[in-house]
């Protein structure tokens, strides 16, 4: 399902509030060979990275597996400062424009972290993990697991 959807787009921008979905999106982008601009926010913190399959670290290189259900609060449970979505979303849009226009330096192999309480940006360098289950030298994830359930892993279903 995800591969079919992603086949119609050049760049995927992720802003989901669900770790299972984040990993599915990362994996689908890898198999579809689509750049992924990941953004995440929680409370007063946000982060952005750009992932280019087979050229940069993937989401699994940084976060190996999703945390167990219920371990990390969702935005709905923990809250988020409203303007943070705009700040992170604007950075994601800028990343998309850089990829489309072939200009600047995308956030590949870098995680841009924003602390809204301190109004502080921090750049964290990340590297492709040669032991990564998805994009490593000897991957163990060789196909996309997508059960077709758009609400897989969601705490609340509509």
Short mmCIF file of N, CA and C in Angstrom, two decimals:
data_model
loop_
_atom_site.label_atom_id
_atom_site.label_comp_id
_atom_site.label_asym_id
_atom_site.label_seq_id
_atom_site.Cartn_x
_atom_site.Cartn_y
_atom_site.Cartn_z
N UNK A 1 0.82 -1.19 0.00
CA UNK A 1 0.00 0.00 0.00
C UNK A 1 0.87 1.26 0.00
N UNK A 2 1.85 1.33 0.91
CA UNK A 2 2.72 2.51 1.00
C UNK A 2 3.55 2.67 -0.26
N UNK A 3 4.08 1.57 -0.78
CA UNK A 3 4.90 1.65 -2.00
C UNK A 3 4.08 2.18 -3.17
N UNK A 4 2.84 1.75 -3.27
CA UNK A 4 1.97 2.23 -4.35
C UNK A 4 1.71 3.73 -4.21
N UNK A 5 1.43 4.15 -3.01
CA UNK A 5 1.18 5.58 -2.76
C UNK A 5 2.43 6.40 -3.05
N UNK A 6 3.58 5.96 -2.53
CA UNK A 6 4.82 6.71 -2.69
C UNK A 6 5.29 6.76 -4.13
N UNK A 7 4.90 5.80 -4.94
CA UNK A 7 5.35 5.77 -6.34
C UNK A 7 4.89 7.00 -7.12
N UNK A 8 3.87 7.67 -6.63
CA UNK A 8 3.32 8.83 -7.33
C UNK A 8 3.97 10.16 -6.93
N UNK A 9 4.94 10.11 -6.01
CA UNK A 9 5.54 11.33 -5.49
C UNK A 9 7.06 11.29 -5.64
N UNK A 10 7.68 12.47 -5.72
CA UNK A 10 9.13 12.56 -5.85
C UNK A 10 9.83 12.64 -4.49
N UNK A 11 9.18 13.27 -3.53
CA UNK A 11 9.74 13.46 -2.19
C UNK A 11 8.63 13.18 -1.18
N UNK A 12 9.00 12.51 -0.09
CA UNK A 12 8.04 12.21 0.97
C UNK A 12 8.40 13.07 2.19
N UNK A 13 7.40 13.73 2.75
CA UNK A 13 7.60 14.55 3.95
C UNK A 13 6.79 13.92 5.08
N UNK A 14 7.48 13.56 6.16
CA UNK A 14 6.86 12.84 7.28
C UNK A 14 6.66 13.78 8.45
N UNK A 15 5.44 13.85 8.92
CA UNK A 15 5.13 14.61 10.13
C UNK A 15 4.17 13.84 11.01
N UNK A 16 4.25 12.51 10.99
CA UNK A 16 3.30 11.69 11.74
C UNK A 16 3.66 11.62 13.22
N UNK A 17 2.67 11.36 14.03
CA UNK A 17 2.80 11.28 15.49
C UNK A 17 2.68 9.82 15.92
N UNK A 18 3.52 8.97 15.33
CA UNK A 18 3.38 7.54 15.59
C UNK A 18 4.66 6.85 15.16
N UNK A 19 5.33 6.17 16.07
CA UNK A 19 6.62 5.57 15.74
C UNK A 19 6.50 4.43 14.73
N UNK A 20 5.45 3.63 14.83
CA UNK A 20 5.27 2.55 13.86
C UNK A 20 5.18 3.13 12.46
N UNK A 21 4.42 4.21 12.31
CA UNK A 21 4.28 4.85 11.00
C UNK A 21 5.59 5.46 10.54
N UNK A 22 6.36 6.05 11.45
CA UNK A 22 7.65 6.64 11.08
C UNK A 22 8.58 5.59 10.48
N UNK A 23 8.63 4.42 11.10
CA UNK A 23 9.49 3.34 10.59
C UNK A 23 8.96 2.80 9.26
N UNK A 24 7.64 2.67 9.14
CA UNK A 24 7.06 2.22 7.87
C UNK A 24 7.39 3.20 6.76
N UNK A 25 7.26 4.49 7.02
CA UNK A 25 7.55 5.52 6.02
C UNK A 25 9.03 5.47 5.63
N UNK A 26 9.91 5.36 6.61
CA UNK A 26 11.35 5.25 6.32
C UNK A 26 11.63 4.05 5.43
N UNK A 27 11.08 2.90 5.80
CA UNK A 27 11.34 1.67 5.05
C UNK A 27 10.77 1.76 3.64
N UNK A 28 9.55 2.30 3.52
CA UNK A 28 8.93 2.43 2.20
C UNK A 28 9.74 3.38 1.31
N UNK A 29 10.24 4.47 1.88
CA UNK A 29 11.07 5.39 1.10
C UNK A 29 12.34 4.71 0.63
N UNK A 30 12.92 3.87 1.48
CA UNK A 30 14.14 3.15 1.09
C UNK A 30 13.84 2.24 -0.10
N UNK A 31 12.79 1.44 -0.01
CA UNK A 31 12.47 0.50 -1.09
C UNK A 31 11.96 1.20 -2.35
N UNK A 32 11.32 2.35 -2.18
CA UNK A 32 10.83 3.12 -3.34
C UNK A 32 11.89 4.06 -3.88
N UNK A 33 13.03 4.15 -3.21
CA UNK A 33 14.13 5.04 -3.58
C UNK A 33 13.66 6.50 -3.65
N UNK A 34 12.94 6.91 -2.61
CA UNK A 34 12.41 8.28 -2.52
C UNK A 34 13.04 9.02 -1.35
N UNK A 35 13.49 10.25 -1.54
CA UNK A 35 13.99 11.04 -0.41
C UNK A 35 12.88 11.25 0.63
N UNK A 36 13.29 11.23 1.88
CA UNK A 36 12.37 11.42 3.00
C UNK A 36 12.83 12.60 3.83
N UNK A 37 11.92 13.52 4.07
CA UNK A 37 12.21 14.63 4.97
C UNK A 37 11.41 14.37 6.24
N UNK A 38 12.12 13.97 7.27
CA UNK A 38 11.48 13.58 8.53
C UNK A 38 11.43 14.76 9.47
N UNK A 39 10.28 14.96 10.09
CA UNK A 39 10.14 15.97 11.13
C UNK A 39 9.38 15.37 12.30
N UNK A 40 9.81 15.72 13.48
CA UNK A 40 9.13 15.25 14.68
C UNK A 40 9.10 16.33 15.73
N UNK A 41 8.00 16.38 16.48
CA UNK A 41 7.88 17.36 17.56
C UNK A 41 7.25 16.70 18.78
N UNK A 42 7.59 17.21 19.95
CA UNK A 42 6.98 16.77 21.20
C UNK A 42 7.28 17.82 22.26
N UNK A 43 6.24 18.25 22.93
CA UNK A 43 6.32 19.28 23.96
C UNK A 43 6.97 20.55 23.40
N UNK A 44 8.22 20.83 23.77
CA UNK A 44 8.93 22.03 23.33
C UNK A 44 10.10 21.71 22.41
N UNK A 45 10.18 20.48 21.93
CA UNK A 45 11.33 20.05 21.13
C UNK A 45 10.90 19.57 19.75
N UNK A 46 11.76 19.82 18.77
CA UNK A 46 11.50 19.35 17.41
C UNK A 46 12.79 18.98 16.73
N UNK A 47 12.66 18.17 15.69
CA UNK A 47 13.86 17.78 14.93
C UNK A 47 13.49 17.52 13.49
N UNK A 48 14.49 17.71 12.63
CA UNK A 48 14.34 17.50 11.19
C UNK A 48 15.60 16.83 10.67
N UNK A 49 15.42 15.91 9.74
CA UNK A 49 16.54 15.34 9.00
C UNK A 49 16.05 14.99 7.60
N UNK A 50 16.96 14.98 6.66
CA UNK A 50 16.64 14.57 5.29
C UNK A 50 17.38 13.27 5.01
N UNK A 51 16.63 12.30 4.53
CA UNK A 51 17.17 10.97 4.27
C UNK A 51 17.10 10.70 2.77
N UNK A 52 18.24 10.41 2.17
CA UNK A 52 18.29 10.06 0.76
C UNK A 52 18.74 8.60 0.68
N UNK A 53 17.84 7.70 0.26
CA UNK A 53 18.17 6.27 0.24
C UNK A 53 19.47 5.98 -0.50
N UNK A 54 20.25 5.10 0.10
CA UNK A 54 21.52 4.61 -0.44
C UNK A 54 22.61 5.69 -0.49
N UNK A 55 22.31 6.88 0.05
CA UNK A 55 23.31 7.96 0.07
C UNK A 55 23.54 8.53 1.46
N UNK A 56 22.57 8.37 2.35
CA UNK A 56 22.71 8.93 3.69
C UNK A 56 22.18 7.95 4.73
N UNK A 57 22.40 8.29 5.98
CA UNK A 57 21.86 7.49 7.07
C UNK A 57 20.34 7.49 6.98
N UNK A 58 19.73 6.35 7.28
CA UNK A 58 18.26 6.27 7.29
C UNK A 58 17.77 6.42 8.73
N UNK A 59 16.47 6.47 8.91
CA UNK A 59 15.87 6.63 10.24
C UNK A 59 16.30 5.48 11.16
N UNK A 60 16.40 4.27 10.60
CA UNK A 60 16.81 3.10 11.40
C UNK A 60 18.28 3.15 11.79
N UNK A 61 19.10 3.88 11.05
CA UNK A 61 20.50 4.04 11.43
C UNK A 61 20.61 4.80 12.75
N UNK A 62 19.67 5.71 12.97
CA UNK A 62 19.68 6.55 14.16
C UNK A 62 18.84 5.93 15.28
N UNK A 63 17.64 5.48 14.93
CA UNK A 63 16.72 4.86 15.89
C UNK A 63 16.46 3.44 15.39
N UNK A 64 17.10 2.45 15.97
CA UNK A 64 17.10 1.09 15.42
C UNK A 64 15.71 0.47 15.28
N UNK A 65 14.90 0.59 16.32
CA UNK A 65 13.57 -0.02 16.31
C UNK A 65 12.59 0.92 17.00
N UNK A 66 11.30 0.78 16.70
CA UNK A 66 10.32 1.62 17.39
C UNK A 66 10.31 1.28 18.89
N UNK A 67 10.07 2.28 19.73
CA UNK A 67 9.95 1.98 21.16
C UNK A 67 8.69 1.15 21.41
N UNK A 68 8.67 0.40 22.49
CA UNK A 68 7.46 -0.37 22.82
C UNK A 68 6.26 0.56 22.94
N UNK A 69 5.10 0.07 22.54
CA UNK A 69 3.87 0.86 22.60
C UNK A 69 3.66 1.38 24.03
N UNK A 70 3.34 2.65 24.13
CA UNK A 70 3.06 3.26 25.42
C UNK A 70 4.27 3.82 26.15
N UNK A 71 5.49 3.51 25.68
CA UNK A 71 6.70 3.99 26.36
C UNK A 71 6.91 5.49 26.15
N UNK A 72 6.66 5.96 24.94
CA UNK A 72 6.83 7.38 24.62
C UNK A 72 5.44 7.98 24.39
N UNK A 73 5.17 9.06 25.06
CA UNK A 73 3.87 9.72 24.93
C UNK A 73 3.72 10.33 23.54
N UNK A 74 2.50 10.34 23.05
CA UNK A 74 2.21 11.00 21.77
C UNK A 74 2.05 12.49 22.01
N UNK A 75 2.00 13.26 20.93
CA UNK A 75 1.77 14.70 21.06
C UNK A 75 0.43 14.96 21.74
N UNK A 76 -0.57 14.13 21.43
CA UNK A 76 -1.88 14.29 22.03
C UNK A 76 -1.81 14.09 23.54
N UNK A 77 -1.00 13.14 23.98
CA UNK A 77 -0.88 12.84 25.40
C UNK A 77 0.02 13.84 26.13
N UNK A 78 1.17 14.15 25.53
CA UNK A 78 2.18 14.98 26.20
C UNK A 78 2.03 16.46 25.90
N UNK A 79 1.38 16.77 24.80
CA UNK A 79 1.22 18.15 24.40
C UNK A 79 2.37 18.64 23.54
N UNK A 80 2.13 19.72 22.86
CA UNK A 80 3.15 20.33 22.01
C UNK A 80 2.82 21.81 21.89
N UNK A 81 3.84 22.64 21.92
CA UNK A 81 3.62 24.07 21.73
C UNK A 81 3.25 24.29 20.26
N UNK A 82 2.14 24.96 20.03
CA UNK A 82 1.58 25.09 18.69
C UNK A 82 2.53 25.61 17.62
N UNK A 83 3.32 26.62 17.95
CA UNK A 83 4.19 27.22 16.94
C UNK A 83 5.30 26.26 16.50
N UNK A 84 5.58 25.26 17.32
CA UNK A 84 6.65 24.31 16.99
C UNK A 84 6.36 23.56 15.69
N UNK A 85 5.10 23.20 15.48
CA UNK A 85 4.73 22.53 14.23
C UNK A 85 5.03 23.43 13.04
N UNK A 86 4.79 24.72 13.17
CA UNK A 86 5.10 25.65 12.10
C UNK A 86 6.59 25.81 11.85
N UNK A 87 7.37 25.86 12.92
CA UNK A 87 8.82 26.01 12.78
C UNK A 87 9.40 24.78 12.08
N UNK A 88 9.07 23.60 12.58
CA UNK A 88 9.61 22.36 12.02
C UNK A 88 9.07 22.15 10.61
N UNK A 89 7.80 22.42 10.40
CA UNK A 89 7.21 22.29 9.06
C UNK A 89 7.85 23.22 8.04
N UNK A 90 8.18 24.43 8.46
CA UNK A 90 8.84 25.38 7.56
C UNK A 90 10.24 24.89 7.19
N UNK A 91 10.95 24.33 8.15
CA UNK A 91 12.28 23.77 7.85
C UNK A 91 12.14 22.59 6.89
N UNK A 92 11.12 21.75 7.09
CA UNK A 92 10.89 20.63 6.17
C UNK A 92 10.59 21.14 4.76
N UNK A 93 9.78 22.18 4.65
CA UNK A 93 9.46 22.75 3.34
C UNK A 93 10.72 23.29 2.67
N UNK A 94 11.59 23.92 3.45
CA UNK A 94 12.85 24.42 2.92
C UNK A 94 13.72 23.27 2.42
N UNK A 95 13.75 22.18 3.16
CA UNK A 95 14.51 21.00 2.74
C UNK A 95 13.97 20.46 1.41
N UNK A 96 12.66 20.43 1.27
CA UNK A 96 12.05 19.95 0.02
C UNK A 96 12.46 20.85 -1.14
N UNK A 97 12.42 22.15 -0.94
CA UNK A 97 12.83 23.08 -2.00
C UNK A 97 14.29 22.89 -2.38
N UNK A 98 15.15 22.67 -1.39
CA UNK A 98 16.57 22.44 -1.69
C UNK A 98 16.74 21.19 -2.56
N UNK A 99 16.00 20.13 -2.25
CA UNK A 99 16.10 18.92 -3.06
C UNK A 99 15.55 19.14 -4.47
N UNK A 100 14.40 19.78 -4.57
CA UNK A 100 13.77 20.02 -5.88
C UNK A 100 14.66 20.89 -6.76
N UNK A 101 15.22 21.95 -6.18
CA UNK A 101 16.01 22.90 -6.95
C UNK A 101 17.48 22.52 -7.05
N UNK A 102 17.89 21.52 -6.28
CA UNK A 102 19.30 21.11 -6.30
C UNK A 102 20.23 22.18 -5.77
N UNK A 103 19.78 22.89 -4.73
CA UNK A 103 20.59 23.98 -4.18
C UNK A 103 20.89 23.72 -2.70
N UNK A 104 21.86 24.45 -2.19
CA UNK A 104 22.14 24.42 -0.76
C UNK A 104 22.68 23.09 -0.27
N UNK A 105 22.62 22.92 1.02
CA UNK A 105 23.12 21.72 1.68
C UNK A 105 21.99 21.09 2.48
N UNK A 106 21.35 20.06 1.94
CA UNK A 106 20.26 19.40 2.68
C UNK A 106 20.76 18.81 4.00
N UNK A 107 19.84 18.55 4.90
CA UNK A 107 20.16 18.00 6.21
C UNK A 107 20.42 16.49 6.17
N UNK A 108 21.12 16.02 5.15
CA UNK A 108 21.48 14.61 5.08
C UNK A 108 22.63 14.35 6.05
N UNK A 109 22.58 13.22 6.70
CA UNK A 109 23.58 12.83 7.70
C UNK A 109 23.70 13.85 8.83
N UNK A 110 22.63 14.62 9.02
CA UNK A 110 22.57 15.59 10.11
C UNK A 110 21.15 15.61 10.64
N UNK A 111 21.03 15.72 11.94
CA UNK A 111 19.74 15.86 12.60
C UNK A 111 19.72 17.25 13.21
N UNK A 112 18.79 18.08 12.78
CA UNK A 112 18.67 19.43 13.33
C UNK A 112 17.66 19.38 14.47
N UNK A 113 18.13 19.66 15.67
CA UNK A 113 17.31 19.60 16.87
C UNK A 113 17.00 21.02 17.32
N UNK A 114 15.74 21.27 17.68
CA UNK A 114 15.34 22.60 18.12
C UNK A 114 14.72 22.52 19.50
N UNK A 115 15.24 23.29 20.43
CA UNK A 115 14.71 23.41 21.79
C UNK A 115 14.01 24.76 21.87
N UNK A 116 12.68 24.74 21.86
CA UNK A 116 11.92 25.99 21.86
C UNK A 116 12.02 26.73 23.19
N UNK A 117 12.22 26.01 24.29
CA UNK A 117 12.34 26.68 25.59
C UNK A 117 13.58 27.57 25.65
N UNK A 118 14.65 27.10 25.03
CA UNK A 118 15.91 27.86 25.03
C UNK A 118 16.13 28.62 23.72
N UNK A 119 15.22 28.44 22.77
CA UNK A 119 15.39 28.97 21.41
C UNK A 119 16.79 28.62 20.92
N UNK A 120 17.07 27.33 20.92
CA UNK A 120 18.39 26.83 20.59
C UNK A 120 18.31 25.74 19.53
N UNK A 121 19.04 25.94 18.43
CA UNK A 121 19.19 24.91 17.41
C UNK A 121 20.50 24.19 17.65
N UNK A 122 20.48 22.88 17.46
CA UNK A 122 21.69 22.08 17.61
C UNK A 122 21.75 21.10 16.46
N UNK A 123 22.90 20.99 15.83
CA UNK A 123 23.08 20.05 14.73
C UNK A 123 23.82 18.82 15.25
N UNK A 124 23.22 17.66 15.02
CA UNK A 124 23.82 16.40 15.45
C UNK A 124 24.21 15.63 14.19
N UNK A 125 25.46 15.30 14.07
CA UNK A 125 25.92 14.54 12.91
C UNK A 125 25.54 13.07 13.10
N UNK A 126 25.01 12.47 12.05
CA UNK A 126 24.67 11.05 12.08
C UNK A 126 25.36 10.39 10.89
N UNK A 127 25.64 9.12 11.03
CA UNK A 127 26.31 8.39 9.96
C UNK A 127 25.50 7.14 9.62
N UNK A 128 25.61 6.74 8.37
CA UNK A 128 25.01 5.48 7.96
C UNK A 128 25.63 4.38 8.81
N UNK A 129 24.79 3.53 9.36
CA UNK A 129 25.24 2.44 10.21
C UNK A 129 25.46 1.20 9.35
N UNK A 130 26.69 0.71 9.22
CA UNK A 130 26.93 -0.47 8.39
C UNK A 130 26.20 -1.71 8.90
N UNK A 131 25.72 -1.66 10.16
CA UNK A 131 24.97 -2.77 10.74
C UNK A 131 23.46 -2.53 10.72
N UNK A 132 23.02 -1.46 10.08
CA UNK A 132 21.59 -1.13 10.01
C UNK A 132 20.82 -2.28 9.36
N UNK A 133 19.70 -2.64 9.96
CA UNK A 133 18.89 -3.75 9.45
C UNK A 133 18.30 -3.45 8.08
N UNK A 134 18.17 -2.17 7.73
CA UNK A 134 17.56 -1.80 6.45
C UNK A 134 18.60 -1.45 5.39
N UNK A 135 19.49 -0.52 5.70
CA UNK A 135 20.40 -0.02 4.66
C UNK A 135 21.86 -0.39 4.90
N UNK A 136 22.10 -1.26 5.88
CA UNK A 136 23.47 -1.65 6.20
C UNK A 136 24.08 -2.56 5.15
N UNK A 137 25.30 -2.97 5.41
CA UNK A 137 26.04 -3.81 4.47
C UNK A 137 25.42 -5.19 4.29
N UNK A 138 24.76 -5.69 5.33
CA UNK A 138 24.11 -7.01 5.28
C UNK A 138 22.71 -6.87 5.87
N UNK A 139 21.78 -6.26 5.12
CA UNK A 139 20.45 -5.97 5.66
C UNK A 139 19.65 -7.23 5.99
N UNK A 140 18.89 -7.13 7.06
CA UNK A 140 17.98 -8.22 7.43
C UNK A 140 16.54 -7.87 7.04
N UNK A 141 16.28 -6.60 6.78
CA UNK A 141 14.97 -6.19 6.27
C UNK A 141 15.12 -6.09 4.76
N UNK A 142 14.51 -7.03 4.06
CA UNK A 142 14.69 -7.10 2.61
C UNK A 142 13.41 -6.82 1.83
N UNK A 143 12.32 -6.62 2.55
CA UNK A 143 11.07 -6.23 1.89
C UNK A 143 10.24 -5.44 2.88
N UNK A 144 9.30 -4.69 2.35
CA UNK A 144 8.48 -3.83 3.19
C UNK A 144 7.38 -4.65 3.85
N UNK A 145 7.26 -4.49 5.17
CA UNK A 145 6.13 -5.07 5.87
C UNK A 145 5.08 -3.99 5.99
N UNK A 146 4.02 -4.14 5.26
CA UNK A 146 2.92 -3.18 5.25
C UNK A 146 1.65 -3.99 5.21
N UNK A 147 0.97 -4.09 6.35
CA UNK A 147 -0.23 -4.91 6.40
C UNK A 147 -1.46 -4.21 5.82
N UNK A 148 -1.24 -3.00 5.29
CA UNK A 148 -2.35 -2.28 4.67
C UNK A 148 -3.23 -1.54 5.65
N UNK A 149 -2.97 -1.68 6.94
CA UNK A 149 -3.77 -1.01 7.96
C UNK A 149 -3.23 0.40 8.16
N UNK A 150 -3.95 1.42 7.69
CA UNK A 150 -3.44 2.79 7.81
C UNK A 150 -3.36 3.27 9.26
N UNK A 151 -3.97 2.53 10.18
CA UNK A 151 -3.95 2.94 11.58
C UNK A 151 -3.11 2.01 12.45
N UNK A 152 -2.24 1.21 11.81
CA UNK A 152 -1.40 0.29 12.57
C UNK A 152 -0.58 1.06 13.59
N UNK A 153 -0.59 0.61 14.81
CA UNK A 153 0.21 1.24 15.86
C UNK A 153 -0.41 2.49 16.45
N UNK A 154 -1.53 2.93 15.94
CA UNK A 154 -2.16 4.13 16.49
C UNK A 154 -2.88 3.79 17.79
N UNK A 155 -2.76 4.66 18.76
CA UNK A 155 -3.44 4.43 20.03
C UNK A 155 -4.94 4.59 19.88
N UNK A 156 -5.36 5.51 19.03
CA UNK A 156 -6.78 5.78 18.84
C UNK A 156 -7.11 5.63 17.36
N UNK A 157 -8.14 4.88 17.08
CA UNK A 157 -8.59 4.72 15.69
C UNK A 157 -9.87 5.53 15.51
N UNK A 158 -10.03 6.12 14.33
CA UNK A 158 -11.25 6.91 14.10
C UNK A 158 -12.49 6.03 14.12
#
